[in-house]
Tab-separated table of C-alpha atoms in Angstrom:
chain	number	residue	atom	x	y	z
W	99	MET	CA	-6.209	7.109	8.242
W	100	ALA	CA	-8.629	4.212	8.421
W	101	LYS	CA	-11.067	6.379	10.371
W	102	ILE	CA	-10.788	9.151	7.767
W	103	ARG	CA	-11.408	6.718	4.913
W	104	ARG	CA	-14.416	5.232	6.766
W	105	ARG	CA	-15.856	8.707	7.411
W	106	THR	CA	-15.279	9.668	3.769
W	107	CYS	CA	-17.046	6.522	2.566
W	108	ILE	CA	-20.023	7.203	4.824
W	109	ILE	CA	-20.315	10.820	3.646
W	110	LEU	CA	-20.011	9.758	0.008
W	111	SER	CA	-22.686	7.081	0.458
W	112	LEU	CA	-25.073	9.564	2.072
W	113	PHE	CA	-24.468	12.046	-0.756
W	114	ILE	CA	-25.190	9.412	-3.408
W	115	LEU	CA	-28.381	8.429	-1.554
W	116	PHE	CA	-29.447	12.086	-1.412
W	117	VAL	CA	-28.849	12.590	-5.146
W	118	PHE	CA	-30.770	9.403	-5.975
W	119	SER	CA	-33.722	10.484	-3.801
W	120	LEU	CA	-33.724	13.932	-5.405
W	121	MET	CA	-33.747	12.427	-8.906
W	122	MET	CA	-36.623	10.111	-8.054
W	123	GLY	CA	-38.572	13.015	-6.580
W	124	LEU	CA	-38.078	15.116	-9.698
W	125	LYS	CA	-39.093	12.188	-11.871
W	126	MET	CA	-42.382	11.929	-9.978
W	127	LEU	CA	-42.922	15.680	-10.095
W	128	ARG	CA	-42.312	16.156	-13.835
W	129	PRO	CA	-43.433	13.133	-15.814
W	130	ASN	CA	-43.832	15.070	-19.074
W	131	THR	CA	-41.331	12.958	-20.957
W	132	ALA	CA	-42.596	9.610	-19.763
W	133	THR	CA	-42.988	7.055	-22.516
W	134	PHE	CA	-46.335	5.598	-21.424
W	135	GLY	CA	-48.460	8.366	-22.980
W	136	ALA	CA	-50.115	6.968	-26.090
W	137	PRO	CA	-50.758	3.288	-25.403
W	138	PHE	CA	-51.562	3.530	-21.706
W	139	GLY	CA	-53.311	6.885	-21.502
W	140	LEU	CA	-55.713	6.965	-24.385
W	141	ASP	CA	-56.801	3.368	-23.962
W	142	LEU	CA	-58.796	4.503	-20.926
W	143	LEU	CA	-60.898	6.981	-22.898
W	144	PRO	CA	-64.100	6.209	-24.819
W	145	GLU	CA	-63.767	5.904	-28.606
W	146	LEU	CA	-59.993	6.413	-28.423
W	147	ARG	CA	-59.409	2.954	-26.972
W	148	GLN	CA	-60.050	1.239	-30.294
W	149	GLN	CA	-57.618	3.596	-32.007
W	150	THR	CA	-54.747	2.626	-29.713
W	151	ILE	CA	-55.375	-0.987	-28.806
W	152	HIS	CA	-53.766	-2.200	-32.024
W	153	LEU	CA	-50.412	-0.933	-30.802
W	154	GLY	CA	-50.262	-4.124	-28.790
W	155	LYS	CA	-47.753	-2.884	-26.252
W	156	ASN	CA	-47.725	-5.120	-23.201
W	157	PHE	CA	-46.696	-3.856	-19.829
W	158	ASP	CA	-45.909	-5.459	-16.505
W	159	VAL	CA	-48.069	-3.448	-14.147
W	160	GLN	CA	-46.861	-5.403	-11.152
W	161	LYS	CA	-43.337	-4.102	-11.655
W	162	SER	CA	-44.219	-0.423	-11.736
W	163	ASP	CA	-42.119	1.452	-9.194
W	164	ARG	CA	-44.201	4.627	-9.384
W	165	ILE	CA	-47.024	3.112	-7.410
W	166	ASN	CA	-44.927	1.949	-4.462
W	167	SER	CA	-45.513	5.046	-2.403
W	168	GLU	CA	-49.193	5.395	-3.258
W	169	THR	CA	-51.030	2.091	-3.220
W	170	ASN	CA	-53.400	0.272	-0.925
W	171	THR	CA	-51.657	-2.276	1.253
W	172	LYS	CA	-53.686	-5.466	1.261
W	173	ASN	CA	-53.739	-8.152	3.945
W	174	PHE	CA	-52.375	-5.762	6.546
W	175	LYS	CA	-52.829	-7.598	9.846
W	176	SER	CA	-53.917	-4.972	12.316
W	177	VAL	CA	-56.920	-3.645	14.101
W	178	GLU	CA	-59.167	-1.213	12.290
W	179	ILE	CA	-58.258	2.419	12.857
W	180	THR	CA	-60.129	5.469	11.636
W	181	MET	CA	-59.193	9.026	12.487
W	182	LYS	CA	-62.184	11.035	13.645
W	183	PRO	CA	-63.066	14.208	11.766
W	184	SER	CA	-61.236	17.236	13.048
W	185	LYS	CA	-63.234	19.838	14.882
W	186	THR	CA	-63.691	22.885	12.702
W	187	SER	CA	-64.576	26.299	14.011
W	188	GLU	CA	-67.209	28.453	12.400
W	189	LEU	CA	-66.007	30.117	9.248
W	190	ASN	CA	-65.519	33.821	9.665
W	191	LEU	CA	-66.188	34.945	6.100
W	192	GLU	CA	-64.822	38.406	6.797
W	193	GLU	CA	-61.402	36.963	7.622
W	194	LEU	CA	-61.169	34.890	4.422
W	195	PRO	CA	-59.801	36.195	1.125
W	196	PRO	CA	-62.410	37.101	-1.500
W	197	LEU	CA	-63.859	34.345	-3.635
W	198	ASN	CA	-62.191	33.857	-6.991
W	199	TYR	CA	-64.933	33.327	-9.587
W	200	TYR	CA	-62.283	32.518	-12.205
W	201	LEU	CA	-61.321	29.413	-10.237
W	202	HIS	CA	-63.674	26.452	-10.791
W	203	VAL	CA	-63.737	22.997	-9.204
W	204	PHE	CA	-65.405	19.828	-10.513
W	205	TYR	CA	-67.943	18.510	-8.004
W	206	TYR	CA	-69.702	15.114	-7.826
W	207	SER	CA	-73.036	14.477	-6.105
W	208	TRP	CA	-73.299	10.768	-6.914
W	209	TYR	CA	-72.444	9.239	-3.510
W	210	GLY	CA	-75.001	7.442	-1.366
W	211	ASN	CA	-75.317	5.442	1.851
W	212	PRO	CA	-78.056	3.388	3.544
W	213	GLN	CA	-79.132	6.183	5.885
W	214	PHE	CA	-80.119	8.585	3.099
W	215	ASP	CA	-80.365	6.395	0.004
W	216	GLY	CA	-81.271	2.940	1.296
W	217	LYS	CA	-77.959	1.536	0.053
W	218	TYR	CA	-74.395	2.478	-0.756
W	219	ILE	CA	-73.908	4.231	-4.088
W	220	HIS	CA	-70.521	4.682	-5.739
W	221	TRP	CA	-68.595	3.853	-2.559
W	222	ASN	CA	-69.220	0.224	-3.555
W	223	HIS	CA	-67.789	0.835	-7.022
W	224	PRO	CA	-66.935	-2.347	-8.962
W	225	VAL	CA	-63.339	-3.220	-9.751
W	226	LEU	CA	-63.174	-2.626	-13.492
W	227	GLU	CA	-61.736	-5.336	-15.724
W	228	HIS	CA	-58.980	-4.605	-18.193
W	229	TRP	CA	-60.146	-4.997	-21.798
W	230	ASN	CA	-57.300	-7.435	-22.495
W	231	PRO	CA	-58.274	-10.847	-20.974
W	232	ARG	CA	-54.625	-11.805	-20.537
W	233	ILE	CA	-54.096	-8.776	-18.302
W	234	ALA	CA	-57.513	-8.917	-16.634
W	235	LYS	CA	-56.934	-12.406	-15.235
W	236	ASN	CA	-54.064	-11.101	-13.074
W	237	PHE	CA	-56.270	-8.769	-11.063
W	238	PRO	CA	-59.136	-9.109	-8.570
W	239	GLN	CA	-62.762	-8.686	-9.547
W	240	GLY	CA	-65.949	-7.845	-7.669
W	241	ARG	CA	-67.188	-4.791	-5.809
W	242	HIS	CA	-66.042	-2.813	-2.811
W	243	ASN	CA	-67.871	-3.336	0.465
W	244	PRO	CA	-68.451	-0.076	2.398
W	245	PRO	CA	-68.181	1.469	4.866
W	246	ASP	CA	-64.644	0.200	5.540
W	247	ASP	CA	-63.851	-0.985	2.018
W	248	ILE	CA	-64.601	1.805	-0.462
W	249	GLY	CA	-63.727	2.445	-4.107
W	250	SER	CA	-60.950	4.879	-3.303
W	251	SER	CA	-57.308	4.860	-2.219
W	252	PHE	CA	-58.064	7.668	0.262
W	253	TYR	CA	-60.736	7.847	2.952
W	254	PRO	CA	-62.983	10.929	3.413
W	255	GLU	CA	-63.052	12.776	6.702
W	256	LEU	CA	-66.864	12.626	6.404
W	257	GLY	CA	-66.800	8.850	5.931
W	258	SER	CA	-68.817	7.049	3.250
W	259	TYR	CA	-71.264	9.923	3.044
W	260	SER	CA	-74.420	10.547	1.072
W	261	SER	CA	-74.562	13.477	-1.324
W	262	ARG	CA	-78.182	13.865	-0.162
W	263	ASP	CA	-77.175	14.594	3.411
W	264	PRO	CA	-77.806	18.337	3.946
W	265	SER	CA	-74.950	18.513	6.459
W	266	VAL	CA	-72.566	17.048	3.865
W	267	ILE	CA	-73.599	19.595	1.233
W	268	GLU	CA	-73.145	22.341	3.817
W	269	THR	CA	-69.688	21.076	4.788
W	270	HIS	CA	-68.621	20.848	1.164
W	271	MET	CA	-69.667	24.433	0.479
W	272	ARG	CA	-67.839	25.595	3.591
W	273	GLN	CA	-64.689	23.820	2.476
W	274	MET	CA	-64.876	25.377	-0.985
W	275	ARG	CA	-65.460	28.790	0.533
W	276	SER	CA	-62.457	28.337	2.822
W	277	ALA	CA	-60.371	27.548	-0.275
W	278	SER	CA	-61.497	30.752	-2.068
W	279	ILE	CA	-63.038	28.737	-4.910
W	280	GLY	CA	-65.765	30.767	-6.554
W	281	VAL	CA	-67.507	28.232	-8.809
W	282	LEU	CA	-68.311	24.548	-8.548
W	283	ALA	CA	-68.894	22.718	-11.830
W	284	LEU	CA	-71.558	20.181	-10.934
W	285	SER	CA	-71.491	16.796	-12.649
W	286	TRP	CA	-74.924	16.584	-14.284
W	287	TYR	CA	-77.109	13.971	-15.949
W	288	PRO	CA	-80.630	14.654	-17.224
W	289	PRO	CA	-83.565	13.777	-14.944
W	290	ASP	CA	-84.049	10.011	-14.619
W	291	SER	CA	-80.524	9.437	-15.984
W	292	SER	CA	-77.257	8.557	-14.272
W	293	ASP	CA	-73.881	6.963	-14.794
W	294	GLU	CA	-73.821	3.178	-14.805
W	295	ASN	CA	-72.813	2.967	-11.134
W	296	GLY	CA	-75.134	5.625	-9.775
W	297	GLN	CA	-78.678	6.914	-9.565
W	298	PRO	CA	-80.331	10.125	-10.850
W	299	THR	CA	-79.201	13.232	-8.976
W	300	ASP	CA	-80.885	16.140	-10.788
W	301	ASP	CA	-83.287	16.458	-7.852
W	302	LEU	CA	-80.295	17.467	-5.682
W	303	VAL	CA	-79.568	20.584	-7.731
W	304	PRO	CA	-81.929	22.910	-5.795
W	305	ALA	CA	-80.325	22.004	-2.454
W	306	ILE	CA	-76.835	22.468	-3.891
W	307	LEU	CA	-77.798	25.873	-5.322
W	308	GLU	CA	-79.236	26.969	-1.974
W	309	LYS	CA	-76.188	25.902	0.042
W	310	ALA	CA	-73.847	27.410	-2.544
W	311	HIS	CA	-75.685	30.712	-2.357
W	312	LYS	CA	-75.307	30.755	1.421
W	313	TYR	CA	-71.544	30.974	0.927
W	314	ASN	CA	-71.703	33.189	-2.190
W	315	LEU	CA	-70.562	30.344	-4.439
W	316	LYS	CA	-71.801	29.899	-7.997
W	317	VAL	CA	-72.813	26.672	-9.749
W	318	ALA	CA	-71.970	25.771	-13.349
W	319	PHE	CA	-72.986	22.518	-15.034
W	320	HIS	CA	-70.610	19.792	-16.163
W	321	ILE	CA	-72.713	17.829	-18.652
W	322	GLU	CA	-71.798	14.158	-18.612
W	323	PRO	CA	-71.969	11.805	-21.643
W	324	TYR	CA	-75.471	10.476	-20.967
W	325	ASN	CA	-76.930	7.813	-23.239
W	326	ASN	CA	-77.482	8.906	-26.839
W	327	ARG	CA	-76.335	12.471	-26.242
W	328	ASP	CA	-76.709	14.478	-29.449
W	329	ASP	CA	-77.492	17.977	-30.707
W	330	GLN	CA	-81.254	17.605	-30.339
W	331	ASN	CA	-81.458	16.343	-26.769
W	332	MET	CA	-78.613	18.673	-25.752
W	333	TYR	CA	-80.793	21.593	-26.816
W	334	LYS	CA	-83.655	20.232	-24.705
W	335	ASN	CA	-81.389	19.661	-21.705
W	336	VAL	CA	-79.755	23.079	-21.849
W	337	LYS	CA	-83.225	24.607	-22.094
W	338	TYR	CA	-84.306	22.512	-19.100
W	339	ILE	CA	-81.335	23.655	-17.004
W	340	ILE	CA	-81.776	27.340	-17.822
W	341	ASP	CA	-85.574	27.296	-17.419
W	342	LYS	CA	-85.434	25.465	-14.095
W	343	TYR	CA	-82.282	26.842	-12.470
W	344	GLY	CA	-81.280	29.917	-14.473
W	345	SER	CA	-83.080	32.409	-12.244
W	346	HIS	CA	-81.377	31.212	-9.047
W	347	PRO	CA	-78.825	33.718	-7.696
W	348	ALA	CA	-76.187	30.950	-7.446
W	349	PHE	CA	-76.519	30.028	-11.143
W	350	TYR	CA	-73.174	30.862	-12.746
W	351	ARG	CA	-72.808	33.252	-15.653
W	352	TYR	CA	-69.542	34.377	-17.196
W	353	LYS	CA	-69.097	37.922	-18.446
W	354	THR	CA	-67.710	37.781	-21.988
W	355	ARG	CA	-65.443	40.294	-23.697
W	356	THR	CA	-68.516	41.822	-25.322
W	357	GLY	CA	-70.183	42.334	-21.955
W	358	ASN	CA	-72.726	39.517	-22.181
W	359	ASN	CA	-73.361	37.357	-19.113
W	360	LEU	CA	-73.800	33.806	-20.344
W	361	PRO	CA	-74.197	30.432	-18.609
W	362	MET	CA	-71.203	28.129	-18.901
W	363	PHE	CA	-71.477	24.428	-19.676
W	364	TYR	CA	-68.534	22.072	-19.519
W	365	VAL	CA	-69.169	19.156	-21.906
W	366	TYR	CA	-67.359	16.012	-20.815
W	367	ASP	CA	-66.202	13.589	-23.526
W	368	SER	CA	-67.389	16.037	-26.167
W	369	TYR	CA	-65.144	14.346	-28.748
W	370	ILE	CA	-67.449	11.296	-28.810
W	371	THR	CA	-70.007	13.260	-30.835
W	372	LYS	CA	-69.051	14.195	-34.386
W	373	PRO	CA	-68.305	17.875	-35.103
W	374	GLU	CA	-71.146	18.016	-37.636
W	375	LYS	CA	-73.637	17.179	-34.889
W	376	TRP	CA	-72.258	19.804	-32.524
W	377	ALA	CA	-72.307	22.378	-35.332
W	378	ASN	CA	-76.078	21.891	-35.646
W	379	LEU	CA	-76.370	23.159	-32.081
W	380	LEU	CA	-73.440	25.530	-31.633
W	381	THR	CA	-73.172	27.491	-34.890
W	382	THR	CA	-75.524	30.274	-35.942
W	383	SER	CA	-76.406	28.467	-39.172
W	384	GLY	CA	-77.023	25.119	-37.464
W	385	SER	CA	-80.364	23.366	-37.903
W	386	GLN	CA	-80.744	23.096	-34.113
W	387	SER	CA	-78.891	26.322	-33.309
W	388	ILE	CA	-78.943	27.589	-29.762
W	389	ARG	CA	-77.079	30.764	-30.679
W	390	ASN	CA	-78.662	34.186	-30.147
W	391	SER	CA	-81.555	32.532	-28.314
W	392	PRO	CA	-82.544	32.744	-24.635
W	393	TYR	CA	-80.649	29.468	-24.203
W	394	ASP	CA	-77.339	30.563	-25.632
W	395	GLY	CA	-74.289	29.964	-23.477
W	396	LEU	CA	-70.592	29.249	-23.367
W	397	PHE	CA	-69.940	25.601	-24.235
W	398	ILE	CA	-66.545	24.259	-23.225
W	399	ALA	CA	-65.216	21.150	-24.972
W	400	LEU	CA	-62.881	18.543	-23.496
W	401	LEU	CA	-59.608	18.551	-25.416
W	402	VAL	CA	-57.787	15.218	-25.239
W	403	GLU	CA	-55.733	14.806	-28.433
W	404	GLU	CA	-54.058	17.621	-30.334
W	405	LYS	CA	-56.190	16.940	-33.410
W	406	HIS	CA	-59.296	17.719	-31.355
W	407	LYS	CA	-58.437	21.425	-31.657
W	408	TYR	CA	-59.778	21.574	-35.190
W	409	ASP	CA	-62.810	19.418	-34.420
W	410	ILE	CA	-63.641	21.871	-31.642
W	411	LEU	CA	-63.412	24.791	-34.057
W	412	GLN	CA	-65.658	23.070	-36.575
W	413	SER	CA	-68.138	22.173	-33.831
W	414	GLY	CA	-68.657	25.765	-32.726
W	415	PHE	CA	-67.530	25.404	-29.098
W	416	ASP	CA	-66.589	28.509	-27.144
W	417	GLY	CA	-63.587	27.118	-25.325
W	418	VAL	CA	-61.625	24.094	-24.181
W	419	TYR	CA	-60.729	22.464	-20.890
W	420	THR	CA	-58.319	19.609	-20.203
W	421	TYR	CA	-59.908	17.902	-17.137
W	422	PHE	CA	-57.396	15.117	-16.422
W	423	ALA	CA	-55.187	15.573	-13.370
W	424	THR	CA	-52.466	13.295	-14.778
W	425	ASN	CA	-49.652	15.305	-16.313
W	426	GLY	CA	-48.558	13.422	-19.426
W	427	PHE	CA	-51.702	11.292	-19.713
W	428	THR	CA	-53.079	13.139	-22.737
W	429	TYR	CA	-51.933	15.948	-24.978
W	430	GLY	CA	-54.370	18.302	-23.290
W	431	SER	CA	-53.441	17.355	-19.723
W	432	SER	CA	-49.680	17.757	-20.309
W	433	HIS	CA	-48.437	21.002	-18.771
W	434	GLN	CA	-45.822	21.469	-21.479
W	435	ASN	CA	-48.576	21.925	-24.087
W	436	TRP	CA	-50.579	24.589	-22.289
W	437	ALA	CA	-48.731	27.574	-23.730
W	438	SER	CA	-49.371	26.437	-27.313
W	439	LEU	CA	-52.991	25.585	-26.487
W	440	LYS	CA	-53.450	29.070	-25.055
W	441	SER	CA	-51.985	30.589	-28.247
W	442	PHE	CA	-54.326	28.487	-30.363
W	443	CYS	CA	-57.324	29.592	-28.286
W	444	ASP	CA	-56.295	33.239	-28.492
W	445	LYS	CA	-55.976	32.968	-32.260
W	446	TYR	CA	-59.516	31.630	-32.662
W	447	ASN	CA	-61.154	33.573	-29.820
W	448	LEU	CA	-61.674	30.546	-27.580
W	449	ILE	CA	-61.585	30.386	-23.789
W	450	PHE	CA	-58.683	28.255	-22.535
W	451	ILE	CA	-59.269	26.531	-19.186
W	452	PRO	CA	-56.384	24.325	-18.013
W	453	SER	CA	-57.338	21.729	-15.405
W	454	VAL	CA	-55.041	21.150	-12.438
W	455	GLY	CA	-55.157	18.402	-9.837
W	456	PRO	CA	-53.413	17.359	-6.619
W	457	GLY	CA	-52.458	13.899	-7.914
W	458	TYR	CA	-54.002	10.797	-9.412
W	459	ILE	CA	-54.515	7.215	-8.278
W	460	ASP	CA	-57.393	5.028	-9.463
W	461	THR	CA	-56.031	1.582	-8.617
W	462	SER	CA	-58.900	0.892	-6.209
W	463	ILE	CA	-61.180	0.596	-9.256
W	464	ARG	CA	-58.580	0.049	-12.029
W	465	PRO	CA	-55.860	-2.026	-10.329
W	466	TRP	CA	-54.062	-2.470	-13.662
W	467	ASN	CA	-53.581	1.279	-14.190
W	468	THR	CA	-50.586	1.915	-11.943
W	469	GLN	CA	-48.603	3.649	-14.692
W	470	ASN	CA	-50.920	6.660	-14.580
W	471	THR	CA	-50.595	7.210	-10.830
W	472	ARG	CA	-49.197	10.601	-9.859
W	473	ASN	CA	-47.812	10.911	-6.352
W	474	ARG	CA	-49.003	14.002	-4.499
W	475	ILE	CA	-45.551	14.588	-2.977
W	476	SER	CA	-47.124	16.388	-0.003
W	477	GLY	CA	-48.728	19.016	-2.238
W	478	LYS	CA	-45.779	19.672	-4.566
W	479	TYR	CA	-47.444	18.013	-7.568
W	480	TYR	CA	-50.476	20.281	-7.110
W	481	GLU	CA	-48.369	23.423	-6.820
W	482	VAL	CA	-46.369	22.575	-9.942
W	483	ALA	CA	-49.648	22.184	-11.854
W	484	LEU	CA	-51.028	25.459	-10.516
W	485	SER	CA	-47.813	27.263	-11.373
W	486	ALA	CA	-47.908	25.860	-14.910
W	487	ALA	CA	-51.514	26.981	-15.285
W	488	LEU	CA	-50.712	30.532	-14.167
W	489	GLN	CA	-47.841	30.736	-16.639
W	490	ALA	CA	-50.317	30.102	-19.468
W	491	LEU	CA	-52.224	33.310	-18.530
W	492	PRO	CA	-55.617	31.579	-18.704
W	493	SER	CA	-59.070	33.122	-18.660
W	494	LEU	CA	-60.130	30.551	-16.044
W	495	ILE	CA	-58.564	27.654	-14.152
W	496	SER	CA	-60.424	24.454	-13.263
W	497	ILE	CA	-59.535	21.994	-10.493
W	498	THR	CA	-59.948	18.253	-10.890
W	499	SER	CA	-61.492	17.719	-8.429
W	500	PHE	CA	-63.263	18.521	-5.206
W	501	ASN	CA	-64.444	14.958	-4.583
W	502	GLU	CA	-63.750	12.461	-7.344
W	503	TRP	CA	-62.568	9.894	-4.791
W	504	HIS	CA	-62.374	6.957	-7.205
W	505	GLU	CA	-59.534	8.586	-9.142
W	506	GLY	CA	-57.821	10.092	-6.118
W	507	THR	CA	-58.015	13.659	-7.424
W	508	GLN	CA	-59.956	15.095	-4.492
W	509	ILE	CA	-58.986	18.176	-2.511
W	510	GLU	CA	-61.732	17.419	0.015
W	511	LYS	CA	-60.475	16.529	3.483
W	512	ALA	CA	-59.179	12.974	3.901
W	513	VAL	CA	-58.122	11.153	7.074
W	514	PRO	CA	-55.886	8.200	7.926
W	515	LYS	CA	-57.719	4.867	8.038
W	516	ARG	CA	-56.512	1.306	8.460
W	517	THR	CA	-58.498	-1.926	8.375
W	518	SER	CA	-57.476	-5.580	8.444
W	519	ASN	CA	-57.236	-5.542	4.639
W	520	THR	CA	-56.387	-1.988	3.643
W	521	VAL	CA	-54.249	0.955	4.629
W	522	TYR	CA	-55.706	4.058	3.016
W	523	LEU	CA	-53.532	6.904	1.841
W	524	ASP	CA	-53.786	10.270	3.584
W	525	TYR	CA	-52.264	13.742	3.606
W	526	ARG	CA	-49.862	13.259	6.518
W	527	PRO	CA	-47.606	14.748	7.772
W	528	HIS	CA	-49.985	17.575	6.925
W	529	LYS	CA	-53.533	18.105	8.172
W	530	PRO	CA	-56.681	16.888	6.366
W	531	GLY	CA	-57.239	20.396	5.001
W	532	LEU	CA	-53.856	20.676	3.257
W	533	TYR	CA	-55.241	20.896	-0.283
W	534	LEU	CA	-57.895	23.420	0.670
W	535	GLU	CA	-55.164	25.595	2.167
W	536	LEU	CA	-52.976	25.260	-0.920
W	537	THR	CA	-55.952	26.103	-3.117
W	538	ARG	CA	-56.629	29.257	-1.106
W	539	LYS	CA	-52.969	30.267	-1.402
W	540	TRP	CA	-52.944	29.830	-5.183
W	541	SER	CA	-56.384	31.349	-5.604
W	542	GLU	CA	-54.961	34.587	-4.197
W	543	LYS	CA	-51.922	34.340	-6.469
W	544	TYR	CA	-54.140	33.773	-9.480
W	545	SER	CA	-56.402	36.704	-8.619
W	546	LYS	CA	-53.428	39.061	-8.437
W	547	ALA	CA	-51.749	37.660	-11.549
W	548	ARG	CA	-54.940	37.785	-13.587
W	549	LEU	CA	-55.418	41.472	-12.830
W	550	THR	CA	-51.993	42.217	-14.278
W	551	TYR	CA	-52.582	40.502	-17.616
W	552	ALA	CA	-56.375	40.758	-18.036
W	553	SER	CA	-56.333	44.185	-19.645
W	554	ASP	CA	-53.518	43.263	-22.043
W	555	HIS	CA	-55.459	40.186	-23.174
W	556	GLN	CA	-58.892	41.841	-23.107
W	557	LEU	CA	-60.191	39.482	-20.422
W	558	PRO	CA	-63.194	40.391	-18.263
W	559	VAL	CA	-62.220	41.403	-14.724
W	560	SER	CA	-65.570	41.484	-12.954
């Protein structure tokens, strides 16, 4: 009897442990109902921070249990280990599924290293201070020190590469092609402009277009919030892009319901500019109107808060995208809101583009932001997002991102790496190409699904 009771206790304990593990896994996979949304999420966004900071909710970031499985381990006493890049065979394009030009991925060309740029750029990203001094004092400051210490929780298979390296551009295009991604949305600043941690990259556009064309990819432009962006200089910059790059065969154009082929421009942080300013550019009666001119296009606004829907309508945008890979971070990035957003867009003839991502972790540059980490769960988080996007029957789907390493949203290949101070995250037990393979799988699913509902929703199919 004692043996039976002991065996029963062991079985019961194992069952309880299994149920607990399952519940924790589901919690990580579906964080829609998490309570961190308003104070923690929107504080990170320009302009919205001041609207939410008065809430005054304190949080103990050091006690967050979500980050335990996805954080850098500091002071790890071991020898440095880096996995070498895997050997890849030549792509046989005939054996790959067709490209899906309704699947876009956000691409960043802001990385640099001493060999090509004379110094490290972006890999040495500073550790950003929290805006609350009481919280900021609990976290380290300074900059990362490449090549072994980079501003990312993962480590690229290509190392701390330069976006100017032709072999890197080639490899990136090959990886996108292998994933059946049809369009890369290139992060873009005007000539002689850049983000505060980078350098101008407009001169890289011709090389990116050429390499993209080699693999039949198309390039759209993701216009960043450069200094003093307004309706007037946006007109000049759109004109510049179309005049300089519009004739290239890799320049992306989207076929509208009326049969027009128009360039597409994603406009990041569009909500910073007042609707009245955008209306000058994006409505036919605007004083700076781009409509019905050689520089007309499809302008896609970033939707963060629900109220932005009506600002977007007033502004004259052609569609919305959600960008953030953190489910529950904003209204727009929450999967549970995509069906209603799609209905809203259908009602007002807007293009709805949900953004999906493989996970999120930015604690290498924002160590106080653990509450917004999303564990990849070996690809399950990504597949849940892709499934949610397909259920919304969207015109297009965007992926955040191909290589935004600082925020841990990349699908680019990553490898295990360990130094004396850091253990980087990786994709094990899977191979470095896991997220490219998953993207290819869901690209095929999306292509088939879109064909079934495109005619019913009057969407273009070619």
